[in-house]
Amino acid sequence: ILFIYLFIIHRYSKMVTGVICFFLFLLCLFATPAVRASARDYTIESYHVDIKVTVQNTYRIEETIKVNFPGKRHGIYRDIPLVNDVERLDGSKDRVVARVENIHCGDHYSTSREGDNCRIQIGDEDVLLTGDKEYRISYDYIMGNDVLEGNDEFYFNVIGQGWKTTISNVTFSIE
């Protein structure tokens, strides 16, 4: 059976290779516009974050995100990481699990847990946006007790991850 299989593969390898190449070509042809289209759904023109750290290890965060929608969109998602794997310069590691509370947005929004993130979905399913839009988000990011006894440690990913767009300008302040 192995001999017959190898014979068929050898005999028809050019045809199989051609078919595979054809399907790869089609995949590239149709997938590329979709990737380009999603990259053009919106851009973040500026992203500013103000963080106030309290003695209770809570970060009071205010974000101002200026977005440009060249085409019609309902809004944006803001994923805030809840699980942080910290690796220090001395090689020690910790996993810090945070909570997000007191979320406020000026727009219609909903929240959910998506994996290791708190997801804020900002926008209205009945309203399509085009052009410039400014989002203001505030929330408390609660880190819990310090993991290093006798030391205060600040760890926060200012813009988070998972943005599927270009961010042109990021600024932040920490008090």
Short mmCIF file of C-alpha atoms in Angstrom, two decimals:
data_model
loop_
_atom_site.label_atom_id
_atom_site.label_comp_id
_atom_site.label_asym_id
_atom_site.label_seq_id
_atom_site.Cartn_x
_atom_site.Cartn_y
_atom_site.Cartn_z
CA ILE A 1 0.00 0.00 0.00
CA LEU A 2 2.86 2.35 0.83
CA PHE A 3 4.39 1.66 -2.61
CA ILE A 4 1.10 2.52 -4.37
CA TYR A 5 0.75 5.69 -2.27
CA LEU A 6 4.32 6.80 -3.11
CA PHE A 7 3.76 5.97 -6.79
CA ILE A 8 0.59 8.11 -6.89
CA ILE A 9 2.29 10.97 -5.06
CA HIS A 10 5.30 10.78 -7.41
CA ARG A 11 3.21 10.42 -10.56
CA TYR A 12 0.84 13.26 -9.72
CA SER A 13 3.14 15.47 -7.65
CA LYS A 14 3.23 18.23 -10.29
CA MET A 15 -0.55 18.27 -10.45
CA VAL A 16 -0.87 18.24 -6.64
CA THR A 17 1.72 21.00 -6.37
CA GLY A 18 -0.16 23.03 -8.97
CA VAL A 19 -3.47 22.60 -7.16
CA ILE A 20 -1.89 23.60 -3.84
CA CYS A 21 -0.28 26.66 -5.43
CA PHE A 22 -3.58 27.62 -7.02
CA PHE A 23 -5.41 27.44 -3.68
CA LEU A 24 -2.64 29.42 -1.94
CA PHE A 25 -2.91 32.05 -4.67
CA LEU A 26 -6.69 32.28 -4.12
CA LEU A 27 -6.19 32.50 -0.37
CA CYS A 28 -3.71 35.37 -0.76
CA LEU A 29 -5.90 37.09 -3.32
CA PHE A 30 -9.02 37.11 -1.15
CA ALA A 31 -7.42 37.37 2.30
CA THR A 32 -5.22 40.36 1.52
CA PRO A 33 -8.09 42.84 0.89
CA ALA A 34 -9.77 41.68 4.12
CA VAL A 35 -6.59 42.33 6.11
CA ARG A 36 -6.16 45.70 4.46
CA ALA A 37 -9.81 46.58 5.02
CA SER A 38 -9.66 45.78 8.74
CA ALA A 39 -6.51 47.89 9.11
CA ARG A 40 -8.40 50.81 7.54
CA ASP A 41 -11.56 50.46 9.66
CA TYR A 42 -10.23 53.14 11.98
CA THR A 43 -7.02 54.75 13.19
CA ILE A 44 -6.16 56.15 16.59
CA GLU A 45 -4.88 59.67 16.04
CA SER A 46 -3.97 60.23 19.71
CA TYR A 47 -4.13 58.25 22.92
CA HIS A 48 -3.58 59.98 26.27
CA VAL A 49 -3.64 58.24 29.67
CA ASP A 50 -3.60 59.85 33.13
CA ILE A 51 -2.85 57.48 36.02
CA LYS A 52 -3.16 58.35 39.71
CA VAL A 53 -1.69 55.70 42.01
CA THR A 54 -3.26 55.42 45.47
CA VAL A 55 -1.74 54.00 48.65
CA GLN A 56 -4.25 51.14 48.40
CA ASN A 57 -2.51 49.96 45.19
CA THR A 58 -5.38 51.15 43.02
CA TYR A 59 -4.73 53.06 39.81
CA ARG A 60 -7.37 55.66 38.92
CA ILE A 61 -7.15 55.82 35.15
CA GLU A 62 -8.55 58.30 32.64
CA GLU A 63 -8.04 57.66 28.94
CA THR A 64 -8.74 59.99 26.03
CA ILE A 65 -8.70 58.21 22.68
CA LYS A 66 -9.14 60.21 19.48
CA VAL A 67 -10.21 57.93 16.64
CA ASN A 68 -10.78 58.52 12.94
CA PHE A 69 -13.31 56.30 11.13
CA PRO A 70 -12.84 56.61 7.36
CA GLY A 71 -15.77 54.22 6.86
CA LYS A 72 -18.89 53.48 8.85
CA ARG A 73 -18.31 51.78 12.23
CA HIS A 74 -20.30 51.34 15.42
CA GLY A 75 -17.40 52.10 17.79
CA ILE A 76 -14.36 50.50 19.39
CA TYR A 77 -13.34 47.83 21.87
CA ARG A 78 -11.00 48.62 24.75
CA ASP A 79 -9.43 45.46 26.21
CA ILE A 80 -7.87 46.00 29.63
CA PRO A 81 -5.48 43.23 30.72
CA LEU A 82 -6.46 41.65 34.04
CA VAL A 83 -3.67 39.08 34.29
CA ASN A 84 -0.12 40.41 34.31
CA ASP A 85 2.93 38.17 34.22
CA VAL A 86 5.74 40.25 35.67
CA GLU A 87 9.40 39.38 35.18
CA ARG A 88 11.86 41.55 37.06
CA LEU A 89 15.47 42.38 36.23
CA ASP A 90 16.66 40.00 38.96
CA GLY A 91 14.88 37.13 37.17
CA SER A 92 12.08 36.73 39.73
CA LYS A 93 8.56 36.35 38.37
CA ASP A 94 5.03 36.91 39.63
CA ARG A 95 1.52 36.73 38.25
CA VAL A 96 -0.66 39.64 39.32
CA VAL A 97 -4.42 39.45 38.82
CA ALA A 98 -6.17 42.82 38.83
CA ARG A 99 -9.80 43.95 38.96
CA VAL A 100 -11.45 46.76 37.04
CA GLU A 101 -14.22 48.74 38.75
CA ASN A 102 -16.07 52.05 38.46
CA ILE A 103 -15.98 52.12 34.64
CA HIS A 104 -17.38 55.30 33.09
CA CYS A 105 -17.68 56.24 29.42
CA GLY A 106 -19.48 59.18 27.92
CA ASP A 107 -21.03 56.92 25.30
CA HIS A 108 -23.19 53.83 25.21
CA TYR A 109 -21.03 50.91 26.38
CA SER A 110 -21.09 47.40 27.77
CA THR A 111 -18.48 45.32 29.58
CA SER A 112 -17.59 41.65 29.52
CA ARG A 113 -14.77 39.30 30.45
CA GLU A 114 -12.90 38.12 27.34
CA GLY A 115 -10.14 35.69 28.33
CA ASP A 116 -7.70 37.56 30.57
CA ASN A 117 -9.17 40.96 29.68
CA CYS A 118 -11.98 43.23 30.75
CA ARG A 119 -13.54 44.27 27.45
CA ILE A 120 -15.33 47.59 27.14
CA GLN A 121 -17.41 47.75 23.99
CA ILE A 122 -18.06 51.41 23.26
CA GLY A 123 -20.65 52.36 20.69
CA ASP A 124 -24.28 51.89 19.77
CA GLU A 125 -25.41 49.09 17.48
CA ASP A 126 -28.02 51.46 16.02
CA VAL A 127 -25.55 54.27 15.23
CA LEU A 128 -22.84 54.24 12.55
CA LEU A 129 -19.94 56.67 12.91
CA THR A 130 -17.66 58.25 10.32
CA GLY A 131 -14.92 60.82 10.75
CA ASP A 132 -13.37 61.90 14.04
CA LYS A 133 -14.64 60.67 17.40
CA GLU A 134 -13.22 61.21 20.89
CA TYR A 135 -13.69 58.58 23.58
CA ARG A 136 -13.18 59.26 27.29
CA ILE A 137 -12.91 56.24 29.54
CA SER A 138 -12.25 56.19 33.27
CA TYR A 139 -11.91 53.24 35.61
CA ASP A 140 -10.18 51.98 38.74
CA TYR A 141 -7.54 49.32 38.15
CA ILE A 142 -7.16 47.46 41.44
CA MET A 143 -3.89 45.56 41.80
CA GLY A 144 -4.53 44.18 45.30
CA ASN A 145 -1.73 43.71 47.82
CA ASP A 146 1.88 44.27 46.82
CA VAL A 147 3.54 40.97 45.90
CA LEU A 148 6.95 42.12 47.17
CA GLU A 149 6.99 42.58 50.91
CA GLY A 150 8.39 45.95 51.92
CA ASN A 151 8.37 47.31 48.36
CA ASP A 152 5.91 49.16 46.21
CA GLU A 153 5.87 48.02 42.63
CA PHE A 154 4.16 49.75 39.72
CA TYR A 155 3.23 47.65 36.73
CA PHE A 156 0.73 48.69 34.06
CA ASN A 157 0.55 48.33 30.29
CA VAL A 158 -0.54 51.88 29.43
CA ILE A 159 -2.30 51.17 26.11
CA GLY A 160 -2.95 47.46 26.52
CA GLN A 161 -2.60 45.07 23.66
CA GLY A 162 -4.72 43.74 20.86
CA TRP A 163 -5.37 46.99 19.02
CA LYS A 164 -5.86 46.07 15.38
CA THR A 165 -5.00 49.51 14.10
CA THR A 166 -2.34 52.19 13.99
CA ILE A 167 -1.81 54.39 17.05
CA SER A 168 -0.15 57.62 15.93
CA ASN A 169 0.58 59.43 19.20
CA VAL A 170 0.69 58.09 22.77
CA THR A 171 1.18 60.27 25.86
CA PHE A 172 0.71 59.51 29.55
CA SER A 173 1.21 60.89 33.03
CA ILE A 174 1.62 59.06 36.34
CA GLU A 175 1.06 60.68 39.74
#
